mmCIF file of C-alpha atoms in Angstrom:
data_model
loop_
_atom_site.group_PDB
_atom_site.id
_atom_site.type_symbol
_atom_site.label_atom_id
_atom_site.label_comp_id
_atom_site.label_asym_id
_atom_site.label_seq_id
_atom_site.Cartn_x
_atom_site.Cartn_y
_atom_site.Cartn_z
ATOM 1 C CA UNK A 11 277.250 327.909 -82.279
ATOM 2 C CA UNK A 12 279.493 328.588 -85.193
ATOM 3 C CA UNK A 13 276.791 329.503 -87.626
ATOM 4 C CA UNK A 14 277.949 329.091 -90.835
ATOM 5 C CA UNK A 15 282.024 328.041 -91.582
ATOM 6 C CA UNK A 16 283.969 327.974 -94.525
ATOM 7 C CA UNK A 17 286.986 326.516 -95.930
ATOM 8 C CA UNK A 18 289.656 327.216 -96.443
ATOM 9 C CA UNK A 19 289.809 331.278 -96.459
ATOM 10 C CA UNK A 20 292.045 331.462 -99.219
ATOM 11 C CA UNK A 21 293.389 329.669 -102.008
ATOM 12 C CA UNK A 22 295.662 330.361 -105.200
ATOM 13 C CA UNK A 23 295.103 327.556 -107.683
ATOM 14 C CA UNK A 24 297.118 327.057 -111.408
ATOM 15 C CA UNK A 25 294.783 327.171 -114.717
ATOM 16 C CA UNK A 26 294.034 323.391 -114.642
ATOM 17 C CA UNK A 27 294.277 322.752 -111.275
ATOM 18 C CA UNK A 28 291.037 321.418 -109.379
ATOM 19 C CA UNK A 29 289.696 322.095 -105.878
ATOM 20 C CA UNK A 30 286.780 321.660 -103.332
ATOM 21 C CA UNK A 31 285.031 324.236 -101.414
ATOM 22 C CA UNK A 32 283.577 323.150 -97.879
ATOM 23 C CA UNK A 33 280.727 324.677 -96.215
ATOM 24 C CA UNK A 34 279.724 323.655 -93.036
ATOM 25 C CA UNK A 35 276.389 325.261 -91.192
ATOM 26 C CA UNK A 36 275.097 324.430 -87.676
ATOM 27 C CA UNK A 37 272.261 325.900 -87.608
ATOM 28 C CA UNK A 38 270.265 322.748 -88.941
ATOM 29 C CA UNK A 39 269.267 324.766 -92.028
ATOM 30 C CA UNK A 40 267.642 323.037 -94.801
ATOM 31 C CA UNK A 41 268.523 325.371 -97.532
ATOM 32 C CA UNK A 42 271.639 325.947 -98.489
ATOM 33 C CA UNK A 43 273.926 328.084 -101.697
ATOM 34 C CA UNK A 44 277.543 328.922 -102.958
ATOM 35 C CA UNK A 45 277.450 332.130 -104.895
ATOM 36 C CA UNK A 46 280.463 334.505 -105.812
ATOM 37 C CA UNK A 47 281.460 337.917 -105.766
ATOM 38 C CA UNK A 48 283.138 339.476 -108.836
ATOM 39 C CA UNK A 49 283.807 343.240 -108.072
ATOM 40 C CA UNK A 50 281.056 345.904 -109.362
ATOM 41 C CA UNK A 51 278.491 343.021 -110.038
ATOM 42 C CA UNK A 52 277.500 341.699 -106.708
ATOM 43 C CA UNK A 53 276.794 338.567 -105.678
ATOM 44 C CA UNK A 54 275.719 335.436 -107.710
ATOM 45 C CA UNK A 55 274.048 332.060 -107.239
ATOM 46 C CA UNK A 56 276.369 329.416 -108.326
ATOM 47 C CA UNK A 57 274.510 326.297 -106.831
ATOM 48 C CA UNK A 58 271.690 325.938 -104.369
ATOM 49 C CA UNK A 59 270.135 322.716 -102.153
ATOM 50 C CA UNK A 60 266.639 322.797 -100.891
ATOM 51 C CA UNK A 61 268.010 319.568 -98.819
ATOM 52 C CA UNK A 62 269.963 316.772 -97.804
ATOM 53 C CA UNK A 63 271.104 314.683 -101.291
ATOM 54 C CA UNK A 64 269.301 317.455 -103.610
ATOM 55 C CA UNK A 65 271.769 320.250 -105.899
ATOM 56 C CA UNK A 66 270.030 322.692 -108.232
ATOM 57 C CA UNK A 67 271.361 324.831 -110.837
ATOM 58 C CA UNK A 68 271.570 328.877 -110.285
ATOM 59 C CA UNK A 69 272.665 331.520 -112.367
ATOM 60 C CA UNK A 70 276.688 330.839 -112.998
ATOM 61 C CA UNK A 71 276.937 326.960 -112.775
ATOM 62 C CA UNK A 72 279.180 326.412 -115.173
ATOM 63 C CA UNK A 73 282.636 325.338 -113.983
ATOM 64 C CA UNK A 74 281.058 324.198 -110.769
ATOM 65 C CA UNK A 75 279.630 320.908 -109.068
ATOM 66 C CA UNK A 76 278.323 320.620 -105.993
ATOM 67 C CA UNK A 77 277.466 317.575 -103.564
ATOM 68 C CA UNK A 78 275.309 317.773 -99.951
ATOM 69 C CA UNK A 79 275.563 314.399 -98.891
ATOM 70 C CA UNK A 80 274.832 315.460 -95.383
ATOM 71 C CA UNK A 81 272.404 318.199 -94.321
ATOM 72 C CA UNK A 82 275.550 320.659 -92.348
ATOM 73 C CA UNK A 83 277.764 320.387 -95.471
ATOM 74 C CA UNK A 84 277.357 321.675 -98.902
ATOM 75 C CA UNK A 85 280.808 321.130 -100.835
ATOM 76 C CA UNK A 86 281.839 323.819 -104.016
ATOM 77 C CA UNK A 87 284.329 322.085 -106.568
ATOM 78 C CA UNK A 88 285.718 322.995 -109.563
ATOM 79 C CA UNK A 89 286.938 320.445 -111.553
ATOM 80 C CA UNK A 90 289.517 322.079 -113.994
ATOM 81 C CA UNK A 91 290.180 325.518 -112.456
ATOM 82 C CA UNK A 92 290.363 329.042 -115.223
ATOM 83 C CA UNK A 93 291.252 332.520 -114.615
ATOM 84 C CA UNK A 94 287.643 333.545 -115.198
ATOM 85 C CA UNK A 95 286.761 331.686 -111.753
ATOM 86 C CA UNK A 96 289.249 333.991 -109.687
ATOM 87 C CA UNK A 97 286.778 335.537 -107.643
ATOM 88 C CA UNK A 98 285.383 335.103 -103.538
ATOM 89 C CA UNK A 99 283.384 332.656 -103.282
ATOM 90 C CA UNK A 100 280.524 332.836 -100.484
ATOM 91 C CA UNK A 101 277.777 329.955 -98.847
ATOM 92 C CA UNK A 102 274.967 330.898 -97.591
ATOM 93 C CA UNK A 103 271.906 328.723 -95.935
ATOM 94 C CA UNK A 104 268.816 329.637 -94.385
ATOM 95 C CA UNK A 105 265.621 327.610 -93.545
ATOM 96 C CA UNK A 106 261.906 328.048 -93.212
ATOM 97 C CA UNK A 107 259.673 327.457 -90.334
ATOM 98 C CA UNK A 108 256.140 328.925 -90.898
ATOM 99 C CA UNK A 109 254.263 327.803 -94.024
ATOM 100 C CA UNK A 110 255.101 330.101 -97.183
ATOM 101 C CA UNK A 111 257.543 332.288 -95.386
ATOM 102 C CA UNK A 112 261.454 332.223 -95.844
ATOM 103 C CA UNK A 113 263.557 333.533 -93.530
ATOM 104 C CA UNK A 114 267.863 335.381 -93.361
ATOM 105 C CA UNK A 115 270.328 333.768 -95.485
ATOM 106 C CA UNK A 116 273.051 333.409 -93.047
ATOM 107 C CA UNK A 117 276.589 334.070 -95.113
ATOM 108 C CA UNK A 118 279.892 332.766 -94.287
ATOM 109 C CA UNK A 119 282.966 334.681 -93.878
ATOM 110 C CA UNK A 120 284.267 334.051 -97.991
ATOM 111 C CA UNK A 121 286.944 332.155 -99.610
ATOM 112 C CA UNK A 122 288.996 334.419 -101.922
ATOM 113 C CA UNK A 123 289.985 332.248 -104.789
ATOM 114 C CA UNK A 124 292.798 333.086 -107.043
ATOM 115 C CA UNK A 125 293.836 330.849 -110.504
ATOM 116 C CA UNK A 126 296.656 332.179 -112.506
ATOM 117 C CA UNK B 15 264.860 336.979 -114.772
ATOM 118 C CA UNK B 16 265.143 338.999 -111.895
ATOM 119 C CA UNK B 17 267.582 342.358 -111.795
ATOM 120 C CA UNK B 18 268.466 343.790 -109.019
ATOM 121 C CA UNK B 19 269.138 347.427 -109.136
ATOM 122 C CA UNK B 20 271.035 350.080 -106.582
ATOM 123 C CA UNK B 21 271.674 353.608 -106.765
ATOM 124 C CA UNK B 22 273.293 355.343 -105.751
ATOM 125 C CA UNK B 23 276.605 353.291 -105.962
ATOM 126 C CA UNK B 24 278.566 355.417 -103.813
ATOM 127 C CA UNK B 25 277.557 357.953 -101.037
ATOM 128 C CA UNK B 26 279.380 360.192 -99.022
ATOM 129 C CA UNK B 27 277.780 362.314 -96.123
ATOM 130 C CA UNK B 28 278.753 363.713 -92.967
ATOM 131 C CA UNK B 29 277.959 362.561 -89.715
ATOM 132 C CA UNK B 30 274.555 362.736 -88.431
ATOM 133 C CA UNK B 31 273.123 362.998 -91.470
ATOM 134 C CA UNK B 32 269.684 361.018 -92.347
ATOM 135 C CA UNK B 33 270.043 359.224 -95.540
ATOM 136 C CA UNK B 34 268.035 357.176 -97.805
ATOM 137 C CA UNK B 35 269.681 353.984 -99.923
ATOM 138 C CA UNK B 36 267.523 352.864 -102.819
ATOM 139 C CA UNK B 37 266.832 349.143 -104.200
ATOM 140 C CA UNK B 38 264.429 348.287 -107.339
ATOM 141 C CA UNK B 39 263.401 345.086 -108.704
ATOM 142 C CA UNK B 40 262.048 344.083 -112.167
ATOM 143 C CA UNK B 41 260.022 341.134 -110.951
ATOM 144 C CA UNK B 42 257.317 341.852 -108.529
ATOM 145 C CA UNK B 43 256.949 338.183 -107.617
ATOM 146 C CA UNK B 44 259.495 337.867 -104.496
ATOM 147 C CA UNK B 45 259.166 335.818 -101.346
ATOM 148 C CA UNK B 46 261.127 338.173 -99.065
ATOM 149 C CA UNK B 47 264.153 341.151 -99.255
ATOM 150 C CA UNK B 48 266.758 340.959 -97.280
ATOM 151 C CA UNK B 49 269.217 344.027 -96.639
ATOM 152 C CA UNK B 50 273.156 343.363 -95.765
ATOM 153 C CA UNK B 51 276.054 345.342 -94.500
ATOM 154 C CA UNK B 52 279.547 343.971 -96.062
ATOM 155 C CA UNK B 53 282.968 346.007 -94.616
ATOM 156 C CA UNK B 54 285.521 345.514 -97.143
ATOM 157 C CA UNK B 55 287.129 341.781 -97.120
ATOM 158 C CA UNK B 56 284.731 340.775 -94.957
ATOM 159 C CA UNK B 57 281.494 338.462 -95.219
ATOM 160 C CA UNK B 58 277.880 339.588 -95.106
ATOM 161 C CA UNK B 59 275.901 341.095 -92.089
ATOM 162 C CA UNK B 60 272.335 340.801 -92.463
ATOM 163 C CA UNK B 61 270.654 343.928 -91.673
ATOM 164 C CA UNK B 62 267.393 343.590 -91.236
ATOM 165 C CA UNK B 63 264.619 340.893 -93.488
ATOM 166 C CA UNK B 64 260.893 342.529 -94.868
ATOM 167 C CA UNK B 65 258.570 339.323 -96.013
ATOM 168 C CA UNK B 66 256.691 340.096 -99.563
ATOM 169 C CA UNK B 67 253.557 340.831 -97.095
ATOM 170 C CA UNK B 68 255.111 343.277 -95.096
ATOM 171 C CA UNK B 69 255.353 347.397 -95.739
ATOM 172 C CA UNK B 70 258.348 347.968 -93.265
ATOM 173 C CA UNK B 71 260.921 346.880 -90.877
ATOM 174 C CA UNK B 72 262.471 348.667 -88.202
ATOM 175 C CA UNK B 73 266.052 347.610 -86.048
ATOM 176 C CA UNK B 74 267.628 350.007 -84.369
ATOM 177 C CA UNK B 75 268.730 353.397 -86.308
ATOM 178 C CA UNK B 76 267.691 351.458 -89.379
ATOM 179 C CA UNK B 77 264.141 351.434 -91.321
ATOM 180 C CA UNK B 78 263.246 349.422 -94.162
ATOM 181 C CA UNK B 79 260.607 349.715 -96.832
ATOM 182 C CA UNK B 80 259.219 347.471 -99.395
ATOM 183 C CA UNK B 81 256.895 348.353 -102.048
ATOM 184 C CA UNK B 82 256.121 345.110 -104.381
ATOM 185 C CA UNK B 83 253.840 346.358 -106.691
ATOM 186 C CA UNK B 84 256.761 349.566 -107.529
ATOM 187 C CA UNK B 85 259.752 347.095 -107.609
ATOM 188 C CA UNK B 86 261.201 349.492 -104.636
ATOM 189 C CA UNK B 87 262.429 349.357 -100.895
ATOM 190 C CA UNK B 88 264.379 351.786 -99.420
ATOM 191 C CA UNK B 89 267.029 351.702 -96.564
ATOM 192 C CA UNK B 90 267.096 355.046 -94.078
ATOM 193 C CA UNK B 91 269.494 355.306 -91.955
ATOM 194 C CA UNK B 92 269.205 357.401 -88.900
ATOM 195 C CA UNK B 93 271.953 360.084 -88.011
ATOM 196 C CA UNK B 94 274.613 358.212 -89.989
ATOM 197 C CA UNK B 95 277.803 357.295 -88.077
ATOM 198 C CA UNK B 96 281.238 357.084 -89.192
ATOM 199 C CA UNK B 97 281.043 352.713 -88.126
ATOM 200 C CA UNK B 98 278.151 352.919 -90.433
ATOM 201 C CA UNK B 99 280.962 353.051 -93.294
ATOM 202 C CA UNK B 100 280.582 349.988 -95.520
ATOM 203 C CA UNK B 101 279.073 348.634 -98.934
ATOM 204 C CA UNK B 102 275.126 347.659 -97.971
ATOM 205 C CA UNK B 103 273.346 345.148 -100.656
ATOM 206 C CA UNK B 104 270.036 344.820 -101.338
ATOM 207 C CA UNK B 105 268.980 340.824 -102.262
ATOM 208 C CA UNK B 106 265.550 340.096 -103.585
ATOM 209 C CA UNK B 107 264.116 336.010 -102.246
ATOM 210 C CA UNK B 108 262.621 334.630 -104.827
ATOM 211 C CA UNK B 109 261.564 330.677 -105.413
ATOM 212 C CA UNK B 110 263.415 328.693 -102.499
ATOM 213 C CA UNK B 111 264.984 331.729 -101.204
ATOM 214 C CA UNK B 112 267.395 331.899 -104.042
ATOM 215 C CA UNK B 113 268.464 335.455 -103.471
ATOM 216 C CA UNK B 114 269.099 337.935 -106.668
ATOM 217 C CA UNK B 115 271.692 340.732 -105.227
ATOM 218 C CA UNK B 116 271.896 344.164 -106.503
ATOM 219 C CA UNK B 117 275.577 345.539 -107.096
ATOM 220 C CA UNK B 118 275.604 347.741 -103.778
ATOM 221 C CA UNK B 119 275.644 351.203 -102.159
ATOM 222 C CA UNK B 120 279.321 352.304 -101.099
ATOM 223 C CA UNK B 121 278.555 354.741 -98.205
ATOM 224 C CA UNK B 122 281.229 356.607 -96.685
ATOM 225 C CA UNK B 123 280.246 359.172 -93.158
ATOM 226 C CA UNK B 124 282.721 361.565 -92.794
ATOM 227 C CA UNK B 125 283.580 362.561 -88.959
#
């Protein structure tokens, strides 16, 4: 049981460039999110799925796209790559079971992203 | 929107010390709160998970308190270790678990 994988672990893009992220979760979770980690400002939601085929917006989407065509992957990309996105990147997923309660966010182990 | 507040941001204590880690929230409307360890360049270790209708959760060394209608949980730490040394975040679950993180507590124990 891998719990939640991600790659790759690290990256350095050039100012144009574009890239994918790939998260991959085992744990038949039915929620999963890509958020980064800027130093001094924690952690914030890029992108978030509630499900198979379904991407939402969070709080920093711009830049970003995101795709979950199957449940275990949710896949980061940035299309045309800035210094402002140099950052580590982190998915998340976590699932509910009772009615009305949500359980852990299970993180992965980051993707430190550099674009110069 | 919700913010996500921690203070202090850094702490440094001697071993076997009891200490307290503090968390507010603006919005009182939250699903769950989740508490994480992070060592540096690592990923996120969840510590332990309080639902909104829950006071208190308990793991170990570790006790943590949520107070909804104050916007507050705490994290106390029992007689602190030196391998307790790491950055611990507070996230707040709100609609579909999206989680709002505070900016984290730096805590150093000193041998």
């Amino acid at each position: 049981n891998a719990g939640v994988t991600q790659t790759p672990k690290f990256r350095v893009l050039k100012t144009g460039q574009s890239m994918t992220l790939l998260c991959a979760q085992d744990m038949n979770h039915e929620y999963m999110y890509w958020y980064r980690q800027d130093p001094g400002m924690g952690l914030r939601l890029i992108h978030y799925s509630v499900g198979e085929g379904t991407t939402a917006k969070g709080e920093v989407p711009d830049g970003y796209n995101v795709s979950r065509l199957k449940k275990q992957n949710f896949l980061l990309g940035l299309e045309s790559a800035a210094p402002s996105q140099t950052s580590v990147y982190f998915c998340a997923s976590s699932f509910t079971r009772t009615a009305g309660l949500l359980y852990e966010q299970y993180f992965g182990p980051g993707t430190r992203l550099t674009v110069t | 929107k919700q913010e996500v507040t921690q203070i202090p941001a850094a702490l440094s204590v001697p071993e076997g010390e009891n200490l307290v880690l503090n968390c507010s929230f603006t919005d009182s409307a939250i699903y769950n709160l989740q508490w994480f360890r992070q060592d540096p360049g690592k990923g996120l270790t969840s510590l332990l998970l309080i639902q909104s209708s829950q006071r208190e959760q308990t793991s170990g060394r570790l006790n943590a308190s949520l107070d909804k209608s104050s916007g507050r949980s705490t994290l106390y730490i029992a007689a602190s270790q030196p391998g307790d040394s790491a950055t611990y975040l507070c996230a707040v679950g709100g609609f579909f678990n999206k989680f709002y993180f505070g900016s984290g507590t730096k805590l150093n124990v000193k041998p």
